[in-house]
Structures are given as structure tokens and as C-alpha cells.
XYZ file of C-alpha atoms in Angstrom:
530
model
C 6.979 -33.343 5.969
C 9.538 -31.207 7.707
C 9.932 -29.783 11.124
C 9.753 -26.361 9.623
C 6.861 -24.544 9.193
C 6.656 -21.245 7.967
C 2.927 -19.086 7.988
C 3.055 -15.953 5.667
C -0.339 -14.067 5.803
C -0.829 -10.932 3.252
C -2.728 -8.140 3.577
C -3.166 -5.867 0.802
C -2.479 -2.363 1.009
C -2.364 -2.868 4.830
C -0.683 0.359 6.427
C 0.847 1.448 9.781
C -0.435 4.875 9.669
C -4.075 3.691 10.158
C -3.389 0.615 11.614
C -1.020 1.906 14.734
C -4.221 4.068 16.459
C -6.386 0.922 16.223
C -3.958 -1.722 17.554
C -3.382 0.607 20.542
C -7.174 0.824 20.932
C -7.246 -2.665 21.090
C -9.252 -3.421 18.099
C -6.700 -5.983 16.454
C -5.888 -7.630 18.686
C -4.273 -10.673 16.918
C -2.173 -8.908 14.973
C -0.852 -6.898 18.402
C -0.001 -9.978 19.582
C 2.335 -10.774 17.146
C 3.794 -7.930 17.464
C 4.805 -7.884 21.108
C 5.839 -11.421 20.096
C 7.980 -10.337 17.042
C 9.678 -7.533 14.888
C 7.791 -4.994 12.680
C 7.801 -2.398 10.489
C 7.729 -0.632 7.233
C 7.643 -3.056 4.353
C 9.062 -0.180 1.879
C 7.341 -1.721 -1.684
C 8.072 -2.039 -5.662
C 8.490 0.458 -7.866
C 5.995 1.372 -9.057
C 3.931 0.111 -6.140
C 1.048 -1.742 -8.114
C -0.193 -5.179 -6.926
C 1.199 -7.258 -9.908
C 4.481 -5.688 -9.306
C 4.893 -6.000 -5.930
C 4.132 -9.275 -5.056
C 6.359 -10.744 -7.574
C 8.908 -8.868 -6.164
C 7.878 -10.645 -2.834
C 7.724 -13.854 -3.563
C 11.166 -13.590 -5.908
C 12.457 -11.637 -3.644
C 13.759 -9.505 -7.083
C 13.022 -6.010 -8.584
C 11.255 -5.578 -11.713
C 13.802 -5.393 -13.890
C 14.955 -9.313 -12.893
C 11.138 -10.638 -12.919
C 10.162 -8.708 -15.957
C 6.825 -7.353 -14.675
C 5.943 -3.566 -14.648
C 1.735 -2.955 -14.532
C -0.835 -4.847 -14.960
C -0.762 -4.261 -19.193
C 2.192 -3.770 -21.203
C 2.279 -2.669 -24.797
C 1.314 -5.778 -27.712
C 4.368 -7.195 -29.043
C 2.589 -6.898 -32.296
C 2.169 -2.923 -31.688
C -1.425 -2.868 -32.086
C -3.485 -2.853 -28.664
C -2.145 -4.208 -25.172
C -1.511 -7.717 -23.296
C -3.127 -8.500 -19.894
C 0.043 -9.995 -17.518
C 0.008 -13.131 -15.730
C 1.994 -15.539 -13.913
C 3.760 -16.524 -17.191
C 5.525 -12.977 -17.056
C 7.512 -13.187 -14.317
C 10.537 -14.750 -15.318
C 12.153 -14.983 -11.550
C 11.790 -18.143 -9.767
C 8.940 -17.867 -6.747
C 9.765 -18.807 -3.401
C 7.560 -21.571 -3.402
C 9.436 -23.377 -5.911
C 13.092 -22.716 -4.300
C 11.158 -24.514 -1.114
C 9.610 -27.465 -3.169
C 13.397 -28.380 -4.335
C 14.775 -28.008 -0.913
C 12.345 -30.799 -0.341
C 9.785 -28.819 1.416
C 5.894 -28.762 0.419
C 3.901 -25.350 -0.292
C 0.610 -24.185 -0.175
C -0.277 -20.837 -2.487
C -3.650 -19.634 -1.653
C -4.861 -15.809 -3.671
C -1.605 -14.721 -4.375
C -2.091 -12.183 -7.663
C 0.641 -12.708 -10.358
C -0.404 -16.768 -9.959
C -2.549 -17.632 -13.169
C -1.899 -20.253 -14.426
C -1.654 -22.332 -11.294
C 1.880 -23.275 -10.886
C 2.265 -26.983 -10.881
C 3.991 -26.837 -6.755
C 4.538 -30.134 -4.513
C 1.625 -29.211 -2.712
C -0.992 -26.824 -3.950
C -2.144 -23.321 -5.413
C -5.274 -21.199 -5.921
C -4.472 -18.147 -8.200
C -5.117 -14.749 -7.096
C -6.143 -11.666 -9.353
C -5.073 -12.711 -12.599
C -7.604 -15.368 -12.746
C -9.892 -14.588 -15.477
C -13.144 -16.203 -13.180
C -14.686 -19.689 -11.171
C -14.840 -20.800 -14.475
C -11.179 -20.958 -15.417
C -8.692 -23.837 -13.943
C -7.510 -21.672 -11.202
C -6.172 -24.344 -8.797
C -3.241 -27.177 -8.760
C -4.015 -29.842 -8.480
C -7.613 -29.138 -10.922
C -9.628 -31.310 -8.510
C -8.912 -29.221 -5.877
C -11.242 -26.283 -7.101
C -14.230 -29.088 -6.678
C -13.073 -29.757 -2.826
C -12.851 -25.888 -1.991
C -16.052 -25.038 -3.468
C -18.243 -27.724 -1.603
C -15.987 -26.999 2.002
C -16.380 -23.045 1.530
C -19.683 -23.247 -0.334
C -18.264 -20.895 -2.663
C -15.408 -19.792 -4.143
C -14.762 -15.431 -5.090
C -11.884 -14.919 -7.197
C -12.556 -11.126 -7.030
C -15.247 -8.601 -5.969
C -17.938 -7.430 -8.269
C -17.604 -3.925 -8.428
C -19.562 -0.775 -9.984
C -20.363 2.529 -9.407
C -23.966 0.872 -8.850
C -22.679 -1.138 -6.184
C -21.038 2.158 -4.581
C -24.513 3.292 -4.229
C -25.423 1.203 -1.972
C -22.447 0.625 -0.202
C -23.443 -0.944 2.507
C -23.990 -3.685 0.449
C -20.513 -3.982 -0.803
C -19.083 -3.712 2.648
C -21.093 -6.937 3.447
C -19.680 -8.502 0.115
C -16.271 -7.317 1.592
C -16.855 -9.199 4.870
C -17.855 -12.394 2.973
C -15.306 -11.914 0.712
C -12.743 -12.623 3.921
C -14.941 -15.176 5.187
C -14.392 -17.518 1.988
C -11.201 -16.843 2.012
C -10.895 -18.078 5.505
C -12.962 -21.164 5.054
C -10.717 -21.972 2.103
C -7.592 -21.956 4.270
C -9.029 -23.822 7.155
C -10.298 -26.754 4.711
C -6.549 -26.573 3.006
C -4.220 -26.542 6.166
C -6.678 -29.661 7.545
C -6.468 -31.766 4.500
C -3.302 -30.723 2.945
C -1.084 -30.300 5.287
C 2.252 -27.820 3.750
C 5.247 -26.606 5.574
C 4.862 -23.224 4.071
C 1.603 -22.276 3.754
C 0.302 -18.233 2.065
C -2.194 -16.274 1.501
C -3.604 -12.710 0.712
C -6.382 -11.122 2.001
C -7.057 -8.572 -0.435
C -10.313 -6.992 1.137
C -8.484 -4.235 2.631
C -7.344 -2.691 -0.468
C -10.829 -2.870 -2.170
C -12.137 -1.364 1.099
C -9.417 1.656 1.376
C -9.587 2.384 -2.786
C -13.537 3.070 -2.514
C -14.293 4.350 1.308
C -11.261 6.444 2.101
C -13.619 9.557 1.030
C -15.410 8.403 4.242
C -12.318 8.861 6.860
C -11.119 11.493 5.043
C -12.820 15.137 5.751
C -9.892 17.078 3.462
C -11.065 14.598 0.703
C -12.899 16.662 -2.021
C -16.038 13.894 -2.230
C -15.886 13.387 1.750
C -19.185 12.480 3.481
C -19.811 10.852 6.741
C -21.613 7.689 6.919
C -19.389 4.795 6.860
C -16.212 6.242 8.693
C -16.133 2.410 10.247
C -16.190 0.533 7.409
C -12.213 0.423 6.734
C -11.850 -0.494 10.321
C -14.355 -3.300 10.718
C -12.911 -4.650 7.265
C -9.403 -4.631 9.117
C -10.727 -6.179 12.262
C -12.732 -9.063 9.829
C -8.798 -10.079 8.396
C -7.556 -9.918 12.086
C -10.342 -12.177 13.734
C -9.664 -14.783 11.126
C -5.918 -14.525 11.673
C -6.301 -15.215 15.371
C -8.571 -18.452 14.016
C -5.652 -19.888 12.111
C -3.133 -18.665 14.706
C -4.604 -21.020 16.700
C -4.555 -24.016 14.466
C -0.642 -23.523 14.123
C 2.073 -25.389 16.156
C 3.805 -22.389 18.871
C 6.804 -23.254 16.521
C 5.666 -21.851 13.357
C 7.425 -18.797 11.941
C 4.498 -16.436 11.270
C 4.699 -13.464 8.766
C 2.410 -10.366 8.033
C 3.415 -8.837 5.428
C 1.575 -5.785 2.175
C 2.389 -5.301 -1.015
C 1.917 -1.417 -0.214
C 0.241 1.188 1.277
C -2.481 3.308 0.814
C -3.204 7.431 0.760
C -5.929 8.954 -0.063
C -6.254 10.539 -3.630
C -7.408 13.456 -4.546
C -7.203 14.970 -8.151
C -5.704 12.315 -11.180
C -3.486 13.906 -13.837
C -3.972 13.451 -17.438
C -0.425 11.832 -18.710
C -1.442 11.488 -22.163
C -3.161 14.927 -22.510
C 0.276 16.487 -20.879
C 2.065 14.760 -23.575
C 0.139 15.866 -26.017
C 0.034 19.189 -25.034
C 3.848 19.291 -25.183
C 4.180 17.716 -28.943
C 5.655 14.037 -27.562
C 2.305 12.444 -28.617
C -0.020 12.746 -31.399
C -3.151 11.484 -32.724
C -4.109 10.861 -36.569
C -5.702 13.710 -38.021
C -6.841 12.266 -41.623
C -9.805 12.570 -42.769
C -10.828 8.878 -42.534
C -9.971 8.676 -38.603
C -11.862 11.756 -37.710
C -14.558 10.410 -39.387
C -14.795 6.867 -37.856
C -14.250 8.996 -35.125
C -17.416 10.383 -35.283
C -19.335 7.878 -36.191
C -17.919 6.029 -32.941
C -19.556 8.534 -30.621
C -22.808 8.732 -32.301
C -22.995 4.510 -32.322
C -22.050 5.025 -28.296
C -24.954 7.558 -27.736
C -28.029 6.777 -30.120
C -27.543 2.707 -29.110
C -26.206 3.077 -25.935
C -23.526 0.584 -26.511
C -19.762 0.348 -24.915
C -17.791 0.133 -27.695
C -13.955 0.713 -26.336
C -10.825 0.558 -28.276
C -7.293 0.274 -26.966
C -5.317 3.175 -25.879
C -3.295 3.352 -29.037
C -6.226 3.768 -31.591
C -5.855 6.787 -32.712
C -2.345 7.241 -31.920
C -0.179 8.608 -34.828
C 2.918 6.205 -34.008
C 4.890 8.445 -37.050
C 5.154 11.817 -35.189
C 4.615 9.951 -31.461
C 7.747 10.170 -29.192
C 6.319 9.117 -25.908
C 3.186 7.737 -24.471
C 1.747 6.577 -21.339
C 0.576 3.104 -20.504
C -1.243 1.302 -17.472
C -2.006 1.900 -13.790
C 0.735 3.882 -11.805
C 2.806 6.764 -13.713
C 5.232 4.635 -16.248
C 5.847 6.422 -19.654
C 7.824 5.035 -22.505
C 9.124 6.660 -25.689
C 8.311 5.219 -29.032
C 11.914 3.906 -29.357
C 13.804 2.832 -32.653
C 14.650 -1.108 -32.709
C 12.056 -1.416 -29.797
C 8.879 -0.770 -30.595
C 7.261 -1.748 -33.777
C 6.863 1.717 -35.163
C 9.799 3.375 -33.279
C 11.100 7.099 -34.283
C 13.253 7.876 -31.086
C 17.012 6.891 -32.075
C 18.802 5.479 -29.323
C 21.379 7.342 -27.638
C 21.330 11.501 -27.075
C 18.095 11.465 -28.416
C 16.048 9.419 -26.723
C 18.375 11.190 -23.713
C 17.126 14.243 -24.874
C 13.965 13.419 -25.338
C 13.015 11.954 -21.674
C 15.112 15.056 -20.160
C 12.177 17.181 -21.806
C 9.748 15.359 -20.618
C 11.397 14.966 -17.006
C 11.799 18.779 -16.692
C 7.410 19.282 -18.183
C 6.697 16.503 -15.420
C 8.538 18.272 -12.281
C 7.189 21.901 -13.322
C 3.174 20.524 -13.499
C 1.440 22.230 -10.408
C -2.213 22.245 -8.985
C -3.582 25.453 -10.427
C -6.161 25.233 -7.151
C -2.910 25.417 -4.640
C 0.119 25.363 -6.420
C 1.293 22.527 -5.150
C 3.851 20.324 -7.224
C 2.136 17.230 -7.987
C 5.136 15.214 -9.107
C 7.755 13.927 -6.263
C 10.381 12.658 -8.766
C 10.870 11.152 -12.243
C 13.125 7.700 -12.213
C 14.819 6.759 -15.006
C 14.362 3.604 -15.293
C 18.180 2.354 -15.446
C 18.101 4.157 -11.710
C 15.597 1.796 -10.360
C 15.858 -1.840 -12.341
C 18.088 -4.064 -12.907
C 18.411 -7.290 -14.791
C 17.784 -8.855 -18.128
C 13.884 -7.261 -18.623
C 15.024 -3.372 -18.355
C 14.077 -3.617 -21.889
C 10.534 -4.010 -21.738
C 10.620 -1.397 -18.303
C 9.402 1.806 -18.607
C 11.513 4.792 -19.716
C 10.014 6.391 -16.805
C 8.330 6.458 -13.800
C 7.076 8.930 -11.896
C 6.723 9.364 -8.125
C 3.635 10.904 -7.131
C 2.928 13.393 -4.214
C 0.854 12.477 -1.493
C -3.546 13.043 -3.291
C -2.145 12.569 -7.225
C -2.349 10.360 -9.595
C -2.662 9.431 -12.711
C -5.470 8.320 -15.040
C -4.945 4.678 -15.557
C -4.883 4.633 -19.472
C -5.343 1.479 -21.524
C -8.466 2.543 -23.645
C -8.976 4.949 -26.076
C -10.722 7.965 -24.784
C -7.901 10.770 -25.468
C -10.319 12.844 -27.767
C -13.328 13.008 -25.473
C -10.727 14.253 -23.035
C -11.466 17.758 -20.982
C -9.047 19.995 -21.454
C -7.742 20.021 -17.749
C -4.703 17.912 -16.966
C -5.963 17.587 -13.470
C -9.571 15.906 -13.259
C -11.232 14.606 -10.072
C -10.375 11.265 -8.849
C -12.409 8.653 -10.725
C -13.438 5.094 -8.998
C -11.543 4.730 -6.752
C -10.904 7.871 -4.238
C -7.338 6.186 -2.760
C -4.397 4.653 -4.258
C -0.879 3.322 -3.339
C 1.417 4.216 -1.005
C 5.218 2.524 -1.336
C 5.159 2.254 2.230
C 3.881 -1.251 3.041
C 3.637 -3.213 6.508
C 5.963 -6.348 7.538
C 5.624 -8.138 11.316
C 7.778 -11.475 11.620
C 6.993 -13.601 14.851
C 9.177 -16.247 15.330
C 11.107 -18.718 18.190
C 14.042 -17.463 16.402
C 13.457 -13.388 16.069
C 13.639 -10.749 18.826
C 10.267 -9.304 20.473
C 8.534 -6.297 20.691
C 10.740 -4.002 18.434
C 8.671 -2.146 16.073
C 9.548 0.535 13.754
C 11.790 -1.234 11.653
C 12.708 -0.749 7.679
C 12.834 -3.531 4.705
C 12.682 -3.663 1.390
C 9.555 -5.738 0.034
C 12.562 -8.308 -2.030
C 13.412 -8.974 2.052
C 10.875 -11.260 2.598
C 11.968 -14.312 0.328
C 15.603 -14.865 1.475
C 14.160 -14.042 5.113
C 12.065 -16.763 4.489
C 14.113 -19.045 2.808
C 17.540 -18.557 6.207
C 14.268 -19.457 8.752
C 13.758 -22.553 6.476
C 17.404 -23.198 6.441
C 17.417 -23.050 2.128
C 20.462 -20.988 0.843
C 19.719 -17.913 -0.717
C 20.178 -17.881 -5.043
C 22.461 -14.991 -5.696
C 20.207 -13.574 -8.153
C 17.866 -12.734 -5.321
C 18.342 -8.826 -4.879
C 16.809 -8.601 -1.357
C 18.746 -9.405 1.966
C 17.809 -11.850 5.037
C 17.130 -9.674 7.783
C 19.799 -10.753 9.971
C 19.459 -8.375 12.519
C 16.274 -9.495 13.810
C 17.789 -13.348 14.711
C 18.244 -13.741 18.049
C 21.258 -15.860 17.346
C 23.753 -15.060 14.554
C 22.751 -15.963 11.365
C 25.561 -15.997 7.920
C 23.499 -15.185 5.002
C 24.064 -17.902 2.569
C 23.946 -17.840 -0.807
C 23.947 -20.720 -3.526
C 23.790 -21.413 -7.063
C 22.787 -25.111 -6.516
C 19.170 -24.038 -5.519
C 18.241 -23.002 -9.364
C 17.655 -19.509 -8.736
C 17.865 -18.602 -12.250
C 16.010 -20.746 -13.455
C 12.500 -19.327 -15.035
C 9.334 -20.221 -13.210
C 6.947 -21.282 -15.755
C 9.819 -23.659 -17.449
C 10.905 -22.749 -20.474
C 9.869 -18.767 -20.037
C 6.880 -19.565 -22.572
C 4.298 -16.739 -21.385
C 0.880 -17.791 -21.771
C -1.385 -15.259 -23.552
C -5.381 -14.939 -21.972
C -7.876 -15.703 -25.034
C -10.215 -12.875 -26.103
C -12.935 -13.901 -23.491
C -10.502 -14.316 -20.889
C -8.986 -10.828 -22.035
C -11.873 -8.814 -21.749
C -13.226 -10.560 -18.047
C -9.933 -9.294 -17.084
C -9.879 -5.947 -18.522
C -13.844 -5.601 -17.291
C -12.329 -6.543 -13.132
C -9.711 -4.041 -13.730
C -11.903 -1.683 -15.176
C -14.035 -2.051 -12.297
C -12.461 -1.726 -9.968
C -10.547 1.435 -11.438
C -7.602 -0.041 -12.094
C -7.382 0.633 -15.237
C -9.718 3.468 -17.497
């Protein structure tokens, strides 16, 4: 063990703009006090701001483009269907491991993007990407056995469904205990395993802001009073159990708070796939045959009440296709020559051409109900990645104004689509913000100034200069140098491996059909994905 002890706490989706009226209230009071006793401020997040993005971009402290991981799906190699993304994907070395070959020992506790458990000199528990209680979801294995008997249960992820959201005062309580497990799983793991850098997420307050923003929210078009309280009491749950393991840590410790993004509240979701169509990029087979298995779908669906769902692409005519759209946030890719499997877009001024077009349709789409523009920007994606995976990034990806955005297509459902682009927000009635939360308290930062900036890649090398571990050069964030009270010289190092891949030899492990389809049903759930 090590003098050095680092304490990074997560909270997902945790924001300023609610947060800063109820810290000055006095109702988290834990996380005020590191505060006065630290630096904070806007953790600005990936892009696109999606969970599996973002925190691999935290913990590798690189963009997408370096760690090779864009939405929770991506496109099957083979061309048929889509893949559910792991921790295999993300071909960037985690922070954890950098800190295990410095000599240090880690402990990874609900982190998403970590299934498979990473084999670390200490121990993990995955996050989101676990499949369920069922699957090996810790390192070492026996460890799931010793955190199930100490917490009395383990909860991967919330059970969620629109019958659950009518009676949601019942899934608030399932929130609560939710963060309780959590806790009970940390204080078990810092007393028997003692780490020098110890995480973990608390992911509660993004479950809570996606499904009862409508409730703090009276401009929100499905607003009703009743539970205006329960975001708040789900915030001050997190920050009574970080004052509980505050106070199990040594004064020393260098504590961080830190969120993968934001949150806003949503109000209308736009149609990508219908726009698309609308404007000739993307077509669906019109033979005879496929309109009539069509049919005979819909009529299986109704008469036997079953839930039959195909992939996005089913029905897609990948001949006369140019461009689709794919996953959770806004990223659209054209069906590119020596790319994709059945690619007709020739690299070069076509494919230029072609996502021109598409950026120009994209910034003209308004709300017929208020004219407002829905669309902030289009980024190509060469603006806004880097590294050896821009390949496999999206061509595009949009920037959404503050109440849009997009259906989250990865089944097929294009022909039962209305004919509106713009349809009312689905599950969840809030979504992602790129404007995130960081707080560093530490013997060796300056106090009480809030109202900083970072970029969400910050966080490893900051981490890594208070551990005294050089910095790889492939990392593309920055230690925050500013906020030492005595100088600090960023250094960087090849020596510390930071090119090498994080699951070995960059093999990425594929879920089986079962574990497929628990994943797709969580996402589904829980509205990430339609």
C-alpha cells in the first residue's frame, strides 16, 4: 500500500443548475463541504454526451475517436442487425490500470463501460453493461458471493416500465434502495479491501431526472405536480452516503466528484430516420415479399399479442440507402463504399456532398408549434475525434437545442411511423446535457473557488499528477494545473504503457443472444434505446 489515496465518487447526470439552489439551502450538505474545501465546476462532457461514451472518456482520459466507443450499439460488422458495446470496445487504457503498473492498487465499483470485469490488482464490480446478478460481474469472481451476503443484495440496474411509472412512488423507493446497496457495497469493500484509489458511480440520479423531470418542470408538455421532491431527496440520498464514507477516509485523501453529463428537460423527440427518408437518403424495400411479411408481422403482434421486434435495419433497402441513423444521441452515418458491407456512397466529393445535404435538411428542421430551430449544430465527425477509431465514428453528430431529441432507433418500427418528424417525448421526459459537474478537494488544491471549466478527458491525468504517475502522451486531456497550490510540471511518459489496449490483445468480447437481449430489454426500458 501507498501513502496516496485518491477517492473519486460519480454521480450520473449530476448538474449545477439544480444542484447550486439546493446546496445554498443547505440540503447537501456534504457535498458543500467539499466545496468550500476544494475547486469546482463545469465538467464540460463527451461528444455525444451518452453514458458509455463519457465515462470512457473519463477514465482514459481520451475522446472517442482514441477509445473507439460512440453509443451504446454500433452497426454488426456482418451488416445485418446491431452489437451491444462493452468494456471490450474501448481500446484506450483505463486509469485504473496506468495506477496498478505504477504499483498502486484500485478498486472499480459500477462504473458502466466495465463488463467484463477487468482483471485490476485490487478489484471491480461492472456497471451498466452487465447483462444481470447472474453474469460474472466482479474480479476477483468470489467477490460477487462476499458483496451479496454484506449488502444482502446486489442491483446491477433498476427495473423499469411504464407500469412502474404508474406508481411512482414505488420506483422512487427502489431509487433510494438502489443508493443504499450501493453504499453498503462500498463500505464492505473499503473495510476488507483496502485500495489506494478507490471509484464509484451512483447512477440513481440520472434514472431519477430521465423519468420525474415532468414533475419540476411546469413548461414541460406532460407536467403534473405530485412528486416535485423526488429529484431532490434522490440527490440528498447520494449526498448522505457521501458524508458516510467521507468519514471513513484519512483527512489526506484526494476526494473527487465528478458526472458524466448533465441533464435538461426534453420536450418533443425528432424522427431521424423518417427525416431521412423523407429527403431520399434512406429507403425501405418495397417488393412484394417484404410488404407482405410485413403484414403478416403486424397482424402476429395484434391477434397474439406478442413482441416480436426486429433490428433497425430490417427493412432497410441498403441498394438505394445513403444514410441512416443509429443509437441513442443524434449520430448518423452514410452507407459508405469499402466501409460498410453494402456501401453505395464513394468516398471523397460524394460522400462530401452527400453529408453537406443532409447538414443543410438538419439545420433548416423547425418546431412547426413555435418555430424554433431544433438543431444547435451538425459536427463532422473529423471536427470532433481523433485517433485510430474515426472509422467506425459517426459521419455525424448532431447537437441538439435545449427540449429535442431524437428517437433512439435500434429496432425496426420505421413503417408504423406517424408521419410527424416531431413526436412527444417517449420514456423518459429528460435527457443529456454536455454540461457535467467536477469538485476536487484536496491537501494539495486551492479552496472555495467554484465556477471553474474542464473537459471530462481532465480527470485522468488530474488524477494520475495527484498520484505522482506521469501522464501517457496519448492521453488527450490536461492536468489541471491551475488548481495546485504549489506548481505542478505536467509530465508525460511513454514508459507507463499508455497505448497499450485495455482488454490485452484488443479482442472485443461479443454478449451471447441471452445476454444480448437482457441488455437490449434494460436499455429499452429505460428508454435508452426504442
Amino acid at each position: 500500500m501507498n501513502d496516496i489515496k485518491v477517492f473519486l465518487i460519480g454521480i450520473d447526470a449530476a448538474t449545477f443548475d439544480l444542484m447550486d439552489p439546493w446546496i445554498e439551502a443547505g440540503r447537501l450538505p456534504h457535498i458543500k463541504s467539499l466545496m468550500d474545501r476544494g475547486c469546482s465546476g463545469v465538467l464540460e462532457s463527451s461528444m455525444p454526451p451518452l453514458s458509455p461514451v463519457a465515462w470512457p472518456s473519463l477514465y482514459t482520459g481520451v475522446n472517442p475517436g482514441k477509445h473507439g466507443i460512440f453509443d451504446f450499439v454500433e452497426r454488426a460488422k456482418s451488416g445485418s442487425g446491431i452489437s451491444f458495446l462493452n468494456r471490450s470496445h474501448c481500446k484506450a487504457q483505463p486509469l485504473w490500470r496506468h495506477l496498478n503498473q505504477a504499483g498502486y492498487r484500485t478498486g472499480i465499483v459500477n462504473v458502466p463501460m466495465t463488463f467484463p470485469p477487468d482483471p485490476v490488482d485490487g478489484f471491480l464490480v461492472s456497471g451498466l453493461d452487465t447483462p444481470s446478478i447472474r453474469s460474472p460481474f466482479t474480479h476477483p469472481p468470489e467477490l460477487k458471493d462476499g458483496i451479496i451476503a454484506a449488502a444482502g443484495k446486489y442491483i446491477v440496474e433498476l427495473e423499469h416500465s411504464p407500469r412502474l411509472m404508474d406508481d411512482p412512488s414505488r420506483y422512487l423507493e427502489m431509487m433510494f434502495e438502489m443508493v443504499e446497496v450501493r453504499e453498503k457495497t462500498v463500505h464492505y469493500l473499503m473495510s476488507h479491501f483496502p485500495v489506494d484509489f478507490f471509484m464509484v458511480v451512483f447512477t440513481a440520479t440520472d434514472r431519477v431526472q430521465h423519468t420525474y423531470w415532468k414533475f419540476i418542470d411546469p413548461q414541460h408538455p406532460d407536467y403534473r405536480p405530485g412528486f416535485e421532491d423526488a429529484i431532490l431527496q434522490v440527490y440528498e440520498k447520494v449526498d448522505a452516503a457521501v458524508g458516510r464514507m467521507l468519514r471513513k477516509l484519512d483527512p489526506s485523501t484526494h476526494v473527487l466528484i465528478v458526472s458524466d453529463h448533465g441533464m435538461n428537460g426534453v420536450y418533443k423527440s425528432v424522427d431521424l430516420n423518417s427525416l431521412l427518408r423523407e429527403k431520399g437518403y434512406l429507403r425501405l424495400k418495397d417488393d412484394p415479399f417484404s410488404r407482405a411479411y410485413d403484414f403478416y408481422r403486424r397482424v402476429k403482434r395484434r391477434l397474439l399479442k406478442t413482441n416480436e421486434l426486429l433490428w433497425f435495419d430490417h427493412f432497410v433497402d441498403w441498394k438505394r440507402t445513403k444514410a441512416f441513423h443509429i443509437g441513442s444521441w443524434g449520430n448518423i452515418y452514410l452507407n459508405l463504399k469499402g466501409r460498410d458491407p453494402q456501401g453505395i456512397v464513394n468516398p471523397g466529393k460524394e460522400y462530401e456532398t452527400v453529408r453537406e445535404g443532409i447538414i443543410g435538411e438538419l439545420m433548416q428542421l423547425r418546431d412547426p408549434a413555435n418555430g424554433e430551430q431544433v438543431i444547435l449544430d451538425v459536427k463532422r465527425k473529423e471536427d470532433i475525434f481523433t485517433g485510430d477509431h474515426l472509422t467506425r465514428a459517426p459521419d455525424l453528430v448532431i447537437l441538439w437545442n435545449d427540449h429535442y431529441n431524437c428517437v433512439k432507433t435500434v429496432h425496426e418500427n420505421m413503417r408504423g411511423r406517424s408521419k410527424s418528424l416531431l413526436q412527444p417525448c417517449g420514456v423518459i421526459c429528460a435527457d443529456h446535457h454536455p454540461d457535467g459537474i467536477f469538485i476536487i478537494s484536496s491537501p494539495r488544491m486551492k479552496q472555495g473557488i467554484r465556477g471553474l471549466r474542464a473537459q471530462i478527458t481532465d480527470i485522468a491525468p488530474t488524477v494520475l499528477s495527484l498520484m505522482n504517475v506521469e501522464v501517457p502522451p496519448s492521453m488527450d486531456g490536461r492536468v489541471l494545473a491551475e488548481l495546485f497550490t504549489e506548481g505542478v510540471v505536467e509530465k508525460r511518459s511513454v514508459s507507463c504503457g499508455g497505448d497499450t489496449p485495455v482488454n490485452g490483445g484488443g479482442e472485443e468480447v461479443e454478449y451471447s443472444g441471452e445476454d444480448a437481449e437482457m441488455i437490449a430489454e434494460r436499455l429499452r426500458n429505460l428508454g435508452y434505446i426504442e
